[in-house]
Tab-separated table of C-alpha atoms in Angstrom:
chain	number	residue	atom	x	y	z
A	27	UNK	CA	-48.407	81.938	-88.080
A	28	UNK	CA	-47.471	80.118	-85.383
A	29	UNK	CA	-46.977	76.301	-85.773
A	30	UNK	CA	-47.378	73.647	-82.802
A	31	UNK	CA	-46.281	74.450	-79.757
A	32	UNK	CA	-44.897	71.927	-76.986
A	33	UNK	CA	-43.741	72.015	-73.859
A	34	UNK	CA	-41.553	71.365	-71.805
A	35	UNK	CA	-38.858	70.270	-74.705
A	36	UNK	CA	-37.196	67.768	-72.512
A	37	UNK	CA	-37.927	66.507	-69.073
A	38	UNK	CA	-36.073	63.653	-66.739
A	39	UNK	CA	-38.273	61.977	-64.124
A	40	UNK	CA	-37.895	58.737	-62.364
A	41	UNK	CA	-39.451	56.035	-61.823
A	42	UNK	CA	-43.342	56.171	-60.389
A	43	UNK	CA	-43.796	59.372	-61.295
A	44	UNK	CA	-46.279	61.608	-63.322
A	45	UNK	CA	-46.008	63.543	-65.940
A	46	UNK	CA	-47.655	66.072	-67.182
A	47	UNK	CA	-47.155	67.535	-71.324
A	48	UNK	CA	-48.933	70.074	-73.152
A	49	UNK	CA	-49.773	71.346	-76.475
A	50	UNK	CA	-50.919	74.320	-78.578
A	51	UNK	CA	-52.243	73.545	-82.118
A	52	UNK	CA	-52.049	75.618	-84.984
A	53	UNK	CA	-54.673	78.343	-84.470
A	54	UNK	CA	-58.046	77.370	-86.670
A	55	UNK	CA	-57.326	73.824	-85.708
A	56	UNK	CA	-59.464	71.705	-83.520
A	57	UNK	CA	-58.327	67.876	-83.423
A	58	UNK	CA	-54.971	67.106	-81.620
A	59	UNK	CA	-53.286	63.917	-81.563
A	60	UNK	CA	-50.567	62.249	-79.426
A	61	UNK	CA	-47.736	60.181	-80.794
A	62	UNK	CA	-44.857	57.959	-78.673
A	63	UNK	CA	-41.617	57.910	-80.849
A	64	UNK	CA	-39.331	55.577	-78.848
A	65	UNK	CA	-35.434	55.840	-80.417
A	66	UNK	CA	-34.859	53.945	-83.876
A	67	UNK	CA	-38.804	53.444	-84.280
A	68	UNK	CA	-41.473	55.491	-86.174
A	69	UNK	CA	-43.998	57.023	-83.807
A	70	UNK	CA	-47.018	55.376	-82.764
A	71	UNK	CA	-50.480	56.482	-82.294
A	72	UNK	CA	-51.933	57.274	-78.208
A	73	UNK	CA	-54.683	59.903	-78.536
A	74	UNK	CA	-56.746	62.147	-80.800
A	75	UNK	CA	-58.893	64.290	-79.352
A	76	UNK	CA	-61.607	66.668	-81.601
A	77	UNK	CA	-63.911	69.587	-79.802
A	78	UNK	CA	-62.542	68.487	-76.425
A	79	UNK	CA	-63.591	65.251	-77.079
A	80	UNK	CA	-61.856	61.991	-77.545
A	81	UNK	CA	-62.034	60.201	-80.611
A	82	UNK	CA	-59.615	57.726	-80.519
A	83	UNK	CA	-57.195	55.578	-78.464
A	84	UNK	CA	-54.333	53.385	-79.409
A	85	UNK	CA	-53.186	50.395	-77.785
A	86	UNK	CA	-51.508	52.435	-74.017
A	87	UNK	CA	-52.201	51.484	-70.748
A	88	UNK	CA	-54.274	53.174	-68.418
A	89	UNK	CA	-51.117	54.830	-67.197
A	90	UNK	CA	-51.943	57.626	-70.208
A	91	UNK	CA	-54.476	60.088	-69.750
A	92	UNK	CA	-55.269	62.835	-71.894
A	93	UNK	CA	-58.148	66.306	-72.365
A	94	UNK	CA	-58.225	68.932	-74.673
A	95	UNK	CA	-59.539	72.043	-73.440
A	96	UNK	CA	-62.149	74.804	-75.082
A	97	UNK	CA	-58.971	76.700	-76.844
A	98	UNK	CA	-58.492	73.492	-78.873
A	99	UNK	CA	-54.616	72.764	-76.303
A	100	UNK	CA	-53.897	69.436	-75.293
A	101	UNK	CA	-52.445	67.749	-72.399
A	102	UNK	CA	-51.337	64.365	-72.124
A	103	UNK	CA	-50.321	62.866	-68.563
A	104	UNK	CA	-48.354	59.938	-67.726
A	105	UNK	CA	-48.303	57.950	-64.320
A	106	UNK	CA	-46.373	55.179	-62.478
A	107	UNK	CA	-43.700	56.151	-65.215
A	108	UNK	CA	-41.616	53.286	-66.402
A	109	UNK	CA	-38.278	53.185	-67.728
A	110	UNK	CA	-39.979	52.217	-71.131
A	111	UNK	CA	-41.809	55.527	-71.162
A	112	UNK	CA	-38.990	57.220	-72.340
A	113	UNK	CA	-39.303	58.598	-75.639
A	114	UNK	CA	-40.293	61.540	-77.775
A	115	UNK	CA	-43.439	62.199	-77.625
A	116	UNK	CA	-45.404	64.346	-80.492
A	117	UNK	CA	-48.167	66.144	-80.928
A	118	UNK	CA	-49.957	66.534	-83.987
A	119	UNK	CA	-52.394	69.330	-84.807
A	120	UNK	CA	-54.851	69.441	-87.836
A	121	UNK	CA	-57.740	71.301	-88.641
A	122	UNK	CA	-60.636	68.607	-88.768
A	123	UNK	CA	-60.746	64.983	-87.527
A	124	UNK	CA	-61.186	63.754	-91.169
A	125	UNK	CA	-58.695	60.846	-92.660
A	126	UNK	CA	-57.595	63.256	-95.201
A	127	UNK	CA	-57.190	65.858	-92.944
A	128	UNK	CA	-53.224	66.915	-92.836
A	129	UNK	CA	-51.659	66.364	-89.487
A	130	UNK	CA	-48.478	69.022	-88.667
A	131	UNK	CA	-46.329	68.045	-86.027
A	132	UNK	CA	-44.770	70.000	-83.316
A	133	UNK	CA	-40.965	69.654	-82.204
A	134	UNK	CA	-42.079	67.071	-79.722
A	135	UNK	CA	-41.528	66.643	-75.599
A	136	UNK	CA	-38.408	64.393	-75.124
A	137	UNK	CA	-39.311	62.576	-72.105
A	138	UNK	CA	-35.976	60.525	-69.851
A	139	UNK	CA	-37.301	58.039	-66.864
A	140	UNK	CA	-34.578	57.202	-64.655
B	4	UNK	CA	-46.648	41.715	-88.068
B	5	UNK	CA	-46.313	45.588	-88.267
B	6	UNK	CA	-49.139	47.223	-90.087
B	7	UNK	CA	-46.781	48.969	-92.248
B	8	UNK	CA	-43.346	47.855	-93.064
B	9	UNK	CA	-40.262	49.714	-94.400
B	10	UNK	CA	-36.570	48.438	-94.838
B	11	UNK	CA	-34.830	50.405	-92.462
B	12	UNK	CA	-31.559	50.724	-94.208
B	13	UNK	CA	-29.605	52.857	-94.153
B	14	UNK	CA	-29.235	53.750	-98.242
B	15	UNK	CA	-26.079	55.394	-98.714
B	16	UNK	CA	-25.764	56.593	-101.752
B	17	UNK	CA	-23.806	59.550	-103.626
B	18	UNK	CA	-25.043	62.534	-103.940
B	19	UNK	CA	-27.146	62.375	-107.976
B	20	UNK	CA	-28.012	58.992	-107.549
B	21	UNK	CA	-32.126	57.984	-107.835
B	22	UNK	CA	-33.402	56.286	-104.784
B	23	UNK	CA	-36.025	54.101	-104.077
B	24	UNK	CA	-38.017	53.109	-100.919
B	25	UNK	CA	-41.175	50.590	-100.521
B	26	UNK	CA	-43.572	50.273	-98.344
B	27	UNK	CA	-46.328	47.297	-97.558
B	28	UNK	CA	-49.549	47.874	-95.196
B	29	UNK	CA	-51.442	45.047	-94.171
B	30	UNK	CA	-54.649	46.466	-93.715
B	31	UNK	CA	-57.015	46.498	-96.699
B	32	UNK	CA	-58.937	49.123	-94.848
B	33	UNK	CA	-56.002	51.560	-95.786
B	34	UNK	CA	-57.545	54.819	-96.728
B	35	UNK	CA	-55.197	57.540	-97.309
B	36	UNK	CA	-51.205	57.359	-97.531
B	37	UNK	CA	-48.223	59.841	-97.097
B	38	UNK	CA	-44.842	59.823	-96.828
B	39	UNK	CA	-43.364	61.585	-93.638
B	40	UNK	CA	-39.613	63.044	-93.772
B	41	UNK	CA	-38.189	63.225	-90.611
B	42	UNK	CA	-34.491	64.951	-89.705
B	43	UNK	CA	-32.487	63.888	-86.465
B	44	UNK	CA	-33.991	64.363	-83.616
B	45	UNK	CA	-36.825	66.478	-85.411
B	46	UNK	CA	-40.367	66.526	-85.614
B	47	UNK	CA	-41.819	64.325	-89.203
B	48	UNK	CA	-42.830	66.530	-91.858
B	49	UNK	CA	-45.541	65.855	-94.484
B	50	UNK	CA	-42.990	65.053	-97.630
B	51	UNK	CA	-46.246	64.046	-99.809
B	52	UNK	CA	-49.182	62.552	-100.073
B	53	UNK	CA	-49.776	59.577	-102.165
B	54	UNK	CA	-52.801	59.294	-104.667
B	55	UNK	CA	-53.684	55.698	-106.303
B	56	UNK	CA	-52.752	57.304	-109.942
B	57	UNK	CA	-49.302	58.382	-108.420
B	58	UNK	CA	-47.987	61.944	-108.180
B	59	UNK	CA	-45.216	63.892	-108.413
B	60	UNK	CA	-43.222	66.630	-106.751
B	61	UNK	CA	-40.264	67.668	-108.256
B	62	UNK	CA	-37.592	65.222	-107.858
B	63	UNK	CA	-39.768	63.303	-105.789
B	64	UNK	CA	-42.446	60.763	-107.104
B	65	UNK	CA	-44.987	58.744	-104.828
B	66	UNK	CA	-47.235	55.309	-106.277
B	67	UNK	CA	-49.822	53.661	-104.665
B	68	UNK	CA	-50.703	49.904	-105.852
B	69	UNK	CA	-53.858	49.069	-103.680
B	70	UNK	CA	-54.250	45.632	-105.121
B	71	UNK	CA	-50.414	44.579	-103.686
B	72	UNK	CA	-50.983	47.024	-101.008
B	73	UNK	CA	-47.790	48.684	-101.849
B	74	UNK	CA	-46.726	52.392	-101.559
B	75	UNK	CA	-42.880	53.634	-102.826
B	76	UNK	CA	-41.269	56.787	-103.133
B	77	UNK	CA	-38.717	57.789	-105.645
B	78	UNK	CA	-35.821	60.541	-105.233
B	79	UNK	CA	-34.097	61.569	-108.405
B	80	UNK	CA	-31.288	63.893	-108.314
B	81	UNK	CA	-29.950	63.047	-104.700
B	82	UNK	CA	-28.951	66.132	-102.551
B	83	UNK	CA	-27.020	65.974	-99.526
B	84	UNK	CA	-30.095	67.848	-97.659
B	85	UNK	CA	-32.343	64.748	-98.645
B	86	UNK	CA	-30.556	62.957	-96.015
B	87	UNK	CA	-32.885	61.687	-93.525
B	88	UNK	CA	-35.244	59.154	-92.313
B	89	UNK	CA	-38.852	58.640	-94.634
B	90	UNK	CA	-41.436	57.687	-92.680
B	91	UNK	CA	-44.655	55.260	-94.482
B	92	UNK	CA	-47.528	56.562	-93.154
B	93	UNK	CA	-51.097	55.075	-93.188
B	94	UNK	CA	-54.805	56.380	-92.373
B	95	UNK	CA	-57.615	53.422	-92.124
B	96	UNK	CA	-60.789	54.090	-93.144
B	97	UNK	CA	-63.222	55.149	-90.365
B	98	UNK	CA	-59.980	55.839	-87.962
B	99	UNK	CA	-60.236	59.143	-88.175
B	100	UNK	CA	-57.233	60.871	-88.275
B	101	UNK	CA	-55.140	57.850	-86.714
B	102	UNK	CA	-51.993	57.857	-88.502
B	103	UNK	CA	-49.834	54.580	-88.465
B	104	UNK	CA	-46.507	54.638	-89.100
B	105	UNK	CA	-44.123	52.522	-90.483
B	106	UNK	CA	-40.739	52.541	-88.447
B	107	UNK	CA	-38.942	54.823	-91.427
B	108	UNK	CA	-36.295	54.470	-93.990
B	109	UNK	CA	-32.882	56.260	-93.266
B	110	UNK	CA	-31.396	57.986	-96.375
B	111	UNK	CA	-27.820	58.926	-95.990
B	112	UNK	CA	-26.542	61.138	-99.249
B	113	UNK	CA	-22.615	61.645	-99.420
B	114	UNK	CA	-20.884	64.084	-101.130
């Protein structure tokens, strides 16, 4: 089976602009979640989103937007990019939205703001 | 203070050497607990989870001390594949599936 899929797997932009990355979870699984790995730090929590809706948010600006559509795939948008946007940025599929629930990770969008 | 704290090293050690990493979390609310391996420039993979009466996989071994709020993992038998960065992962009750990482470990194994 296929695991989690991500795309693009890198991307430049500069300043002010949007971005725009997507995900496809591990078929079966409904919740996706969005991580922000900057270099030399572990990742850190944006998004989880379960049946299309969201159920949590960590501590982003407005700037980050996210929606999960009825085949369970994610996107996650970024505007009025900053140079301290840069980073990998994950995306986690499991199959519920429980706290025991195992989270797999795909290979990650890694995103350069010039 | 970071929710979850880990030395980030790097351990170098040679290669059939036993390692050890700790881990605190500051929340009390700390449900569930994993360790996370992560490779260069990689996506983290679930290593284990850990279980308050401690569990094992192979060489690896994983404890949980909820009282000191403490989590380590143990390597025994060091290969050169082990080299990488372990990430100390927490789950707060009623967060859902809200992981919080720690900002990882970085095991280097030489020959």
């Amino acid at each position: 089976d296929a695991g989690v899929t991500q795309s693009p797997t890198h991307l430049i932009k500069t300043r002010g602009q949007q971005v725009t990355l997507r995900c496809s979870p591990i078929s079966g699984h409904k919740s996706v979640s969005w991580y922000q790995q900057v270099l030399g730090q572990g990742p850190q929590f944006i998004f989880q989103y379960y049946e299309k809706e969201e159920r949590g948010r960590g501590n982003f600006p407005d700037r980050f937007s996210a929606r999960q559509f009825p085949n369970y795939s994610s996107e996650l948008n970024v505007n009025a990019l900053l140079l301290g946007d840069s980073a990998l940025y994950l995306c986690a599929s499991s199959l519920d939205a429980g706290a025991t629930d195992t989270q797999y990770f795909g290979p990650g969008t890694r995103l350069t703001v010039l | 203070r970071k929710e979850v704290e880990q030395d980030p090293g790097p351990f170098n050690v040679p290669e059939g050497a036993t390692v050890a990493f700790n881990c605190t979390y500051s929340n009390s609310a700390s449900q569930s607990f994993f360790w996370y391996r992560q490779d260069c420039r990689k996506e983290p993979k679930l290593l284990m989870s850990v279980y308050s009466s401690g569990n094992e996989d192979g060489r690896f071994t994983a404890q949980l001390n909820r009282a000191s709020q403490y989590i380590s993992l143990l390597i025994r038998d060091s290969k050169l594949s082990d080299s990488a960065t372990y990430l100390c992962v927490v789950n707060r009750r009623n967060a859902g599936n809200m992981l919080t990482f720690g900002g990882g470990t970085r095991l280097m194994v030489k020959p």
